[in-house]
Short mmCIF file of C-alpha atoms and ligand atoms in Angstrom, two decimals:
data_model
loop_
_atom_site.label_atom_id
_atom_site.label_comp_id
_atom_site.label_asym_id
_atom_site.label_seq_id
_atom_site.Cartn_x
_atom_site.Cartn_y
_atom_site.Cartn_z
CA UNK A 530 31.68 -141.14 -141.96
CA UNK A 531 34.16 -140.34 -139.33
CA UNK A 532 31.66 -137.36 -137.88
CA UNK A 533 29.10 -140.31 -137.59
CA UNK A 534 31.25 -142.23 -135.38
CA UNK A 535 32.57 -139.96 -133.05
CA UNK A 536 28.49 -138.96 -132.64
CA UNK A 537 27.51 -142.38 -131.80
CA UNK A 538 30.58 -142.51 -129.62
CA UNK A 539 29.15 -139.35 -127.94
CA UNK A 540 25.39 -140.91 -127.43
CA UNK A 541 26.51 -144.18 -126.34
CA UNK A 542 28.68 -142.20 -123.88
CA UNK A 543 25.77 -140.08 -122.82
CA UNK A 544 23.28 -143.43 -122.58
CA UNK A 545 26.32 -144.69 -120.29
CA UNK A 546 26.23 -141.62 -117.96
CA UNK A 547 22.54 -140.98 -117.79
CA UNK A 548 22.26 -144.91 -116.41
CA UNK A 549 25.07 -144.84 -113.85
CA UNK A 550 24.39 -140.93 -112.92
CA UNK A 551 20.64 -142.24 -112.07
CA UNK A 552 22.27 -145.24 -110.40
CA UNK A 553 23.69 -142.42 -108.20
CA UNK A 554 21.80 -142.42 -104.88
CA UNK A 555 20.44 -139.18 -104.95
CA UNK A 556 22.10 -136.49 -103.33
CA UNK A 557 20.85 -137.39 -99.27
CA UNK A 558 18.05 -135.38 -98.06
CA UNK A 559 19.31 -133.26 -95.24
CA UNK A 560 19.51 -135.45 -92.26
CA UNK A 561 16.16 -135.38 -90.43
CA UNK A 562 16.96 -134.39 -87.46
CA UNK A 563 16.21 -136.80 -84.59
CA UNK A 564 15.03 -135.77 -81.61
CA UNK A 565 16.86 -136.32 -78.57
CA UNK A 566 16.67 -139.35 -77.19
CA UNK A 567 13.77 -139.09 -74.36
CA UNK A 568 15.56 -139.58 -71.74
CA UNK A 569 14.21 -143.23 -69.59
CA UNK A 570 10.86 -142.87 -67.43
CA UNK A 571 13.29 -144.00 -64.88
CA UNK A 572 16.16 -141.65 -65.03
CA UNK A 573 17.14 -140.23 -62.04
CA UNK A 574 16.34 -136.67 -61.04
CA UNK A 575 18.67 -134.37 -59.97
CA UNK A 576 18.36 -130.82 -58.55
CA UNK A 577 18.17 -129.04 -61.65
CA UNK A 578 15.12 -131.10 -62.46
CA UNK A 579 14.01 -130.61 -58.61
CA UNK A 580 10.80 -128.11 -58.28
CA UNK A 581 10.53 -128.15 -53.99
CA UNK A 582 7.04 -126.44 -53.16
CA UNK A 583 8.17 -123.88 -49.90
CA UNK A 584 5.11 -122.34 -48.68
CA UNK A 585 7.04 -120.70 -45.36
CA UNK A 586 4.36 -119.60 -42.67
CA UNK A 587 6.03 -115.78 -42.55
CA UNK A 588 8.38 -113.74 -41.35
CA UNK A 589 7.63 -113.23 -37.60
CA UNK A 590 11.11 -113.48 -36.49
CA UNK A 591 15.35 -113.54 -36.75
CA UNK A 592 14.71 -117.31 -36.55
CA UNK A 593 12.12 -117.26 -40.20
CA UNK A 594 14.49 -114.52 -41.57
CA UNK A 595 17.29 -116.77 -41.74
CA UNK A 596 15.35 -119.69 -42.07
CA UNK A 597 13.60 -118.39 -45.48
CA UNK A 598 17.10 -117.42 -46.59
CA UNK A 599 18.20 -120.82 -45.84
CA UNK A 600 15.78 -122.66 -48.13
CA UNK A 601 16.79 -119.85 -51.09
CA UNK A 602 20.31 -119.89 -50.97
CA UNK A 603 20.49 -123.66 -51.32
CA UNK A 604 17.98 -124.07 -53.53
CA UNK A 605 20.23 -121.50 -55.74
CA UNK A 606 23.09 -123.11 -55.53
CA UNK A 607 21.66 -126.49 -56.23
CA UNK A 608 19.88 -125.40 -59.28
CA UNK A 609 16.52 -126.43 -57.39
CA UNK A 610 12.98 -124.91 -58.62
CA UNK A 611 11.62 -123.49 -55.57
CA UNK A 612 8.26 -122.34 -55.08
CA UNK A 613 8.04 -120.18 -51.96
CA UNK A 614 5.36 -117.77 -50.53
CA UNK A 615 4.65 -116.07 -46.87
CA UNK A 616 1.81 -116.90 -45.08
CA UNK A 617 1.96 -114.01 -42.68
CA UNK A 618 1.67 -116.36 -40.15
CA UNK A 619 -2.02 -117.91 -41.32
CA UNK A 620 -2.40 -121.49 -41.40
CA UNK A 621 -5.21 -120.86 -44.70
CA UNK A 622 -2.77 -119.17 -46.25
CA UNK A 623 -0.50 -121.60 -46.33
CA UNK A 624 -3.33 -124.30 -47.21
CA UNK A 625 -3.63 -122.16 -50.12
CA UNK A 626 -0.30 -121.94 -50.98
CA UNK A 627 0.08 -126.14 -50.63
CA UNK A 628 -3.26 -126.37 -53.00
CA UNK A 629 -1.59 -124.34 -56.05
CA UNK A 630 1.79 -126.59 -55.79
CA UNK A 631 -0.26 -129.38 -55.90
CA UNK A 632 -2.03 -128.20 -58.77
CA UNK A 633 1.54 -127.16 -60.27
CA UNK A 634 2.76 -130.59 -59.87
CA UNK A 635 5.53 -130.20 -57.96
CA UNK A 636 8.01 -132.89 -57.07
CA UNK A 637 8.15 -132.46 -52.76
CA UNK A 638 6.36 -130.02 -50.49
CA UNK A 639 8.46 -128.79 -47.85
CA UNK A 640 5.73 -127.71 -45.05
CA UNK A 641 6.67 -125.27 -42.19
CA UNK A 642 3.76 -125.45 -40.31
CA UNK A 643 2.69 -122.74 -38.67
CA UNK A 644 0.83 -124.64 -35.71
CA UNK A 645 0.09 -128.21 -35.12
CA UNK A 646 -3.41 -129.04 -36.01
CA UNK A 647 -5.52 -128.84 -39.27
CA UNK A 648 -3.46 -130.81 -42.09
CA UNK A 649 -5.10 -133.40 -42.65
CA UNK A 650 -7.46 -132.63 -45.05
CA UNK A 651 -4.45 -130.58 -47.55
CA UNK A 652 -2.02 -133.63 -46.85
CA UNK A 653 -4.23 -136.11 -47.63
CA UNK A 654 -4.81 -134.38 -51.01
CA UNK A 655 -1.12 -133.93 -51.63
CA UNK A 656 -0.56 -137.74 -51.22
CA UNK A 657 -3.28 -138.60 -53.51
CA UNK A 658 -1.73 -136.40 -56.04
CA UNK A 659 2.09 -138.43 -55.29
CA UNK A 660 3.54 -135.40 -53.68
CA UNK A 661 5.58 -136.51 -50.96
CA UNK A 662 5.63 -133.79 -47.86
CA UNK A 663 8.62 -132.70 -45.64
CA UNK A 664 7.58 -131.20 -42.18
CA UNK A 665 9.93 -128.73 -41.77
CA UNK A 666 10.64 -127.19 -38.43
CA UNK A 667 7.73 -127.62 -36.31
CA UNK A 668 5.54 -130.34 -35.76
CA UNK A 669 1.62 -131.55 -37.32
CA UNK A 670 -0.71 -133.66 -35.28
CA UNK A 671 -1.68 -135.56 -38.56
CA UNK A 672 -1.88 -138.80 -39.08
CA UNK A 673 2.36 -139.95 -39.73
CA UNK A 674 1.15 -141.99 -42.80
CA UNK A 675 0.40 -138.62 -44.14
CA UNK A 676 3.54 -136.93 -45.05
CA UNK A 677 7.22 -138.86 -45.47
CA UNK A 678 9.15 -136.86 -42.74
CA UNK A 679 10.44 -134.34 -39.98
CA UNK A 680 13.26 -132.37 -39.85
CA UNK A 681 13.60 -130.22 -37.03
CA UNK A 682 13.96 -129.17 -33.28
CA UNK A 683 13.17 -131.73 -30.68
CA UNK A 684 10.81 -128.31 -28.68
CA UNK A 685 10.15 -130.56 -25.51
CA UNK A 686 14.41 -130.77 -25.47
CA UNK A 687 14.48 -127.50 -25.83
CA UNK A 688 11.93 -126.76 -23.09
CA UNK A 689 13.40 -129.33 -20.47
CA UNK A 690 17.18 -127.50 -20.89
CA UNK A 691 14.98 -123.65 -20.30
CA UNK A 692 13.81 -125.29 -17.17
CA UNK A 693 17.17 -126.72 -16.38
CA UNK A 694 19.09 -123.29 -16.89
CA UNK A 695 15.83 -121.41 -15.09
CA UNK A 696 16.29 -123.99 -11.53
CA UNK A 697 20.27 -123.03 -11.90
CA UNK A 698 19.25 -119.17 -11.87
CA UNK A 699 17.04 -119.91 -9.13
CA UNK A 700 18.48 -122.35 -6.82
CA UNK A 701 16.56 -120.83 -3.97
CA UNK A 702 13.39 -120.95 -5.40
CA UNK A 703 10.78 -118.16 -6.75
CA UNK A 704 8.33 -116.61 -9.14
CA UNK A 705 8.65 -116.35 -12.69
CA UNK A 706 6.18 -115.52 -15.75
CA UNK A 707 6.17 -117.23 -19.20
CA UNK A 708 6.16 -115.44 -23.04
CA UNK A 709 4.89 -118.10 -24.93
CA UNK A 710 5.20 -118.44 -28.94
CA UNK A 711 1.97 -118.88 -31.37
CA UNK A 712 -0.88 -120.64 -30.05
CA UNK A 713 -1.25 -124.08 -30.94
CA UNK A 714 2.11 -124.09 -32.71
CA UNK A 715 4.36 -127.37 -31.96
CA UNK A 716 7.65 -124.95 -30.44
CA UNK A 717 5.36 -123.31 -28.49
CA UNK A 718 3.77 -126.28 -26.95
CA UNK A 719 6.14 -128.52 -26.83
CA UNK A 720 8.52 -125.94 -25.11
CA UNK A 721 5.93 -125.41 -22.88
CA UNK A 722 6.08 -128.86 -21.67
CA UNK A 723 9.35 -129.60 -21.66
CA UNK A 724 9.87 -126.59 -19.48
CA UNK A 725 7.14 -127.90 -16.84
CA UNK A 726 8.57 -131.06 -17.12
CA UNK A 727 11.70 -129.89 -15.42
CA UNK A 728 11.49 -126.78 -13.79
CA UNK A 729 11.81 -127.18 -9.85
CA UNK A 730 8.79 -127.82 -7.62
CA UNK A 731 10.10 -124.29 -5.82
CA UNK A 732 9.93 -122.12 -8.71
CA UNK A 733 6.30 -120.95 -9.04
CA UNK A 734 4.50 -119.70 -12.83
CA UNK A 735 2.65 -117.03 -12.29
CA UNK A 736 1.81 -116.32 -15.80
CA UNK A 737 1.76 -117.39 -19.20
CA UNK A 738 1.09 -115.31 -22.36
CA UNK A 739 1.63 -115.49 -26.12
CA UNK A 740 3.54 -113.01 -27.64
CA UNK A 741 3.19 -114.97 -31.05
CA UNK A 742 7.27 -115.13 -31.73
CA UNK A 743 7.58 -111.21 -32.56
CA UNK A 744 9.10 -108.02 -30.38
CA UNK A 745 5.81 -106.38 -31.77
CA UNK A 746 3.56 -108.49 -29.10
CA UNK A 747 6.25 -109.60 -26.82
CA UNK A 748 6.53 -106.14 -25.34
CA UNK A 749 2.57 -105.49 -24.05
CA UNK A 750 3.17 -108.92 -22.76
CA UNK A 751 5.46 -107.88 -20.62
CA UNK A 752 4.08 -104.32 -19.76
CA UNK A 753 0.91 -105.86 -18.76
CA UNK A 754 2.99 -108.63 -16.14
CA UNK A 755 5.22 -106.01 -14.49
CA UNK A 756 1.84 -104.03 -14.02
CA UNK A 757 0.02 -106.85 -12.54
CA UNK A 758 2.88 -108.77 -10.72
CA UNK A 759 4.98 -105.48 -9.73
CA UNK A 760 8.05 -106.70 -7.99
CA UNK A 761 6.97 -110.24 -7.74
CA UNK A 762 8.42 -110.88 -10.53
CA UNK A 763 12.65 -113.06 -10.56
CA UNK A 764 12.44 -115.11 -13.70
CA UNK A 765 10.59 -115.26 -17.29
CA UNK A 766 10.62 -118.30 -19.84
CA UNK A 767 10.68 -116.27 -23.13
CA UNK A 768 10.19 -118.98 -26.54
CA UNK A 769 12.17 -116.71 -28.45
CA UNK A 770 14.63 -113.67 -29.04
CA UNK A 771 12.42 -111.22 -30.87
CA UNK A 772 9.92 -111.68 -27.50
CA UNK A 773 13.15 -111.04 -25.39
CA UNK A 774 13.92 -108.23 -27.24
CA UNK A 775 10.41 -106.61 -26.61
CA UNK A 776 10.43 -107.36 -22.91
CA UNK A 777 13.50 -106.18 -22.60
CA UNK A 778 12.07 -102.66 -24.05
CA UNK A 779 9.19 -103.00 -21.60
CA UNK A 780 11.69 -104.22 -18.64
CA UNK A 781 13.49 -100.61 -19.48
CA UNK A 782 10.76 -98.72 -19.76
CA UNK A 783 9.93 -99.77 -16.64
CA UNK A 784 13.22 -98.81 -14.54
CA UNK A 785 14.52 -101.99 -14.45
CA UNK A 786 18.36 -103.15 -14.43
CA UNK A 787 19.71 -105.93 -16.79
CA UNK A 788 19.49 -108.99 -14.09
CA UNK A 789 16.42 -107.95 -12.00
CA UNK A 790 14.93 -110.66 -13.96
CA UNK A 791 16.27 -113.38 -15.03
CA UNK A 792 15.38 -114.09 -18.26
CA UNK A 793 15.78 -117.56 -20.28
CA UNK A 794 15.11 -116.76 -24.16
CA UNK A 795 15.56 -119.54 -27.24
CA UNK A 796 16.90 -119.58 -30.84
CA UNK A 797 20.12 -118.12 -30.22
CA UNK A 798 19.88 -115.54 -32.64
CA UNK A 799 22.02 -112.30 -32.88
CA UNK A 800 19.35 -109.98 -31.40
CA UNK A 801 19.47 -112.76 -28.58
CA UNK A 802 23.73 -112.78 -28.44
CA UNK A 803 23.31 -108.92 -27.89
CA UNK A 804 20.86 -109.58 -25.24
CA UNK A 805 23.17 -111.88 -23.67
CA UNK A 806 25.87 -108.94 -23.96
CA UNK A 807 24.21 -106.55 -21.82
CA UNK A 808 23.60 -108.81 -19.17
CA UNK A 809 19.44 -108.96 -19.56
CA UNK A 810 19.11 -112.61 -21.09
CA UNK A 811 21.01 -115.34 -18.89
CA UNK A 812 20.87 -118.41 -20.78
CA UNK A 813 19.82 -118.65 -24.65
CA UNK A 814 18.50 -122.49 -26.35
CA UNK A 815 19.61 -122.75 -29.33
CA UNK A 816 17.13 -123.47 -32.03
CA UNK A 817 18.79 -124.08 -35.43
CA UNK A 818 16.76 -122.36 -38.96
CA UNK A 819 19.99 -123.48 -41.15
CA UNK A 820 17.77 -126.15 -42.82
CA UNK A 821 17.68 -125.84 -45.78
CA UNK A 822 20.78 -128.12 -47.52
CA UNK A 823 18.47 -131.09 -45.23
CA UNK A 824 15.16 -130.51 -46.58
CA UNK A 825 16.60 -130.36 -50.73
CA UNK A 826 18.84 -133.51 -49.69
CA UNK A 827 15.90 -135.22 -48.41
CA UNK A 828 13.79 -133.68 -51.23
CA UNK A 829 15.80 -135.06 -54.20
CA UNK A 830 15.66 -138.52 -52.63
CA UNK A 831 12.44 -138.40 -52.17
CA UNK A 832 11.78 -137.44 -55.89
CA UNK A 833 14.37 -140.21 -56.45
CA UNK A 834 11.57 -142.39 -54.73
CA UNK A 835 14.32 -143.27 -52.33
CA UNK A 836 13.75 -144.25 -48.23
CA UNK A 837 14.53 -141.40 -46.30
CA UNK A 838 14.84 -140.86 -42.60
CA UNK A 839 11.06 -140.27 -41.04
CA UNK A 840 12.73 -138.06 -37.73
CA UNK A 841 16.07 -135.96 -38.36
CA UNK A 842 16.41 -133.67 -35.19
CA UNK A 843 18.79 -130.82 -35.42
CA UNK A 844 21.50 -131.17 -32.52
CA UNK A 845 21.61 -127.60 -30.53
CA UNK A 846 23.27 -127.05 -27.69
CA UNK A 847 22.26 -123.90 -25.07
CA UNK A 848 25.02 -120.33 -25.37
CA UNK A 849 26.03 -118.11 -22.32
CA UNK A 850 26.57 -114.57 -21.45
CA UNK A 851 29.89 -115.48 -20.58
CA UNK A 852 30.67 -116.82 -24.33
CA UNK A 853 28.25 -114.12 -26.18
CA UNK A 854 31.10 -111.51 -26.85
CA UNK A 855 33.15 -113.97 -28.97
CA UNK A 856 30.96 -115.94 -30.80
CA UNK A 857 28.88 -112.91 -31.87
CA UNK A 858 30.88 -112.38 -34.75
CA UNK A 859 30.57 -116.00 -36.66
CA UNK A 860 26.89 -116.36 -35.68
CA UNK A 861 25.16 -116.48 -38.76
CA UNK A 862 22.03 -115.42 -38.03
C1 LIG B 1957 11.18 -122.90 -33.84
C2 LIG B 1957 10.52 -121.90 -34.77
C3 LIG B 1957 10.14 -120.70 -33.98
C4 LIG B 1957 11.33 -119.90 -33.47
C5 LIG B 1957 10.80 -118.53 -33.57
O1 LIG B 1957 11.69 -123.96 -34.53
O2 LIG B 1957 9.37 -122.45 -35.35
O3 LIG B 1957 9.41 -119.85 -34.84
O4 LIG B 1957 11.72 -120.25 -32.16
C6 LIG B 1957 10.11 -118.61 -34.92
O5 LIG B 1957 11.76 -117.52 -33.51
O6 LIG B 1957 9.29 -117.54 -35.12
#
């Protein structure tokens, strides 16, 4: 009898238990896991979520050099995607170069052009794909509604202070020659006419060539006007350093003495400096290539579909032989 009751005991015990245990939420499935909130279509970018299109025309000169490193360094230390080629100085090439960012999707092109003319077509395609453009550098002749902004050298500035330091060097008048930079590129033609623009009705040009920014095609340049203007010649208007640095070579090669020409060069580079040194470039305009904290600034607001600033000019000032020796050291390019 007493067996029986401790077994009912047991089964009523058991009935208990299997009810509650079932009552028992079941042990919880592993969490799903949920996926990351997305963040909101209209979170704000930042630079680590930047991708800046660079499609730099090449590397003709100092000036790109440090330019190209400009753009790289800050996009490193930002965090920013860039996508950056070398056109070798060909405007297709860089069309090209534009065509696959746009195709890529990236946030901002940041356009160097290499000369003035021919955008509109590639920048009319970038805007109906919602890729706002930076001109960086030089100037386009497309239509403003085009692209979102400059940022750059004011080249006619530049030109009028050549032709300011070139009337100082000769007060008494004379004859000078010209070493222009690419054909059809905005610092070549706008230096170009800010130099006419204020050189003095006494100082005569006999000559004007392009030497397309590089010591390479400066120096025939300047073979071929000492040949054809021999000892006619007191001045020359050179747009930049590396063309200074190849006259120079021809101006040696030809006898001459650091002075018998004075020379007015622009960008201010180190190569120019050194020219300044040994006493064959007299005045150097300084055109700045440090842009490339501007253009991601600009570049993230842009993404940011912020207003930005349609013209930011870089201020430059013009350097001296006279101040060459000490600031050689802390130029940085
Ligand atoms: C000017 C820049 C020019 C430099 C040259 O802003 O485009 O191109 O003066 C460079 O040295 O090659």
């Amino acid at each position: 009898m007493k067996f029986l009751k401790v077994l009912y005991l047991l089964v009523g015990l058991a009935i208990i238990f299997a009810i509650v245990g079932c009552g028992a939420a079941p042990a919880a499935a592993p969490a799903e896991e949920k996926p990351a909130a997305e963040a909101p279509a209209n979170a704000k970018k930042e630079y680590k979520d930047l991708t800046v299109c660079y499609p730099q025309l090449g590397a003709e000169s100092d000036w790109r050099t440090a330019n190209s490193a400009s753009l790289k360094e800050t996009a490193k230390e930002l965090g920013v995607n860039l996508v950056f080629s070398d056109a070798q100085q060909k405007q297709e090439n860089q069309i090209s170069a534009m065509r696959a960012c746009i195709q890529q999707g990236v946030d901002v092109i940041a356009l160097p052009p290499v000369v003035e003319d021919g955008w509109d077509a590639v920048l009319t395609e970038a805007k109906d794909a919602n890729i706002p453009v930076i001109i960086v550098d030089r100037s386009v002749s497309a239509d403003p509604s085009l692209y979102a902004a400059h940022i750059g050298s004011d080249m006619v500035l530049e030109g009028k202070k050549a032709g300011e330091e070139m009337n100082k060097l000769l007060p008494e008048g004379g004859k000078i020659v010209e070493l222009s930079g690419t054909t059809g590129s905005g610092a070549a033609v706008g230096r170009a006419k800010g130099f006419r623009e204020t050189l003095a009705k006494n100082i005569e040009i006999l000559d004007s060539q392009t030497g397309n920014f590089t010591t390479a095609e400066g120096k025939p340049v300047m073979e071929a006007f000492l040949k054809k203007y021999a000892g006619e010649i007191d001045g020359a208007f050179i747009h930049n350093d590396n063309m200074a640095i190849g006259a120079v070579e021809a101006m040696k090669a030809a006898g001459l003495k650091p002075g018998d020409i004075k020379i007015v060069s622009v960008d201010g580079t180190r190569g120019g400096f050194q020219l300044m040194i040994d006493g064959w470039v007299q005045a150097d305009v300084e055109c700045n290539p440090l842009l490339g904290p501007q253009v991601m600034e600009m570049a993230l607001a842009l993404a940011n579909g912020e207003p930005v600033e349609r013209e930011t000019l870089t201020k430059e000032t013009v350097y001296f032989p006279d101040q060459a020796a000490e600031l050689l050291p802390s130029r940085q390019y």
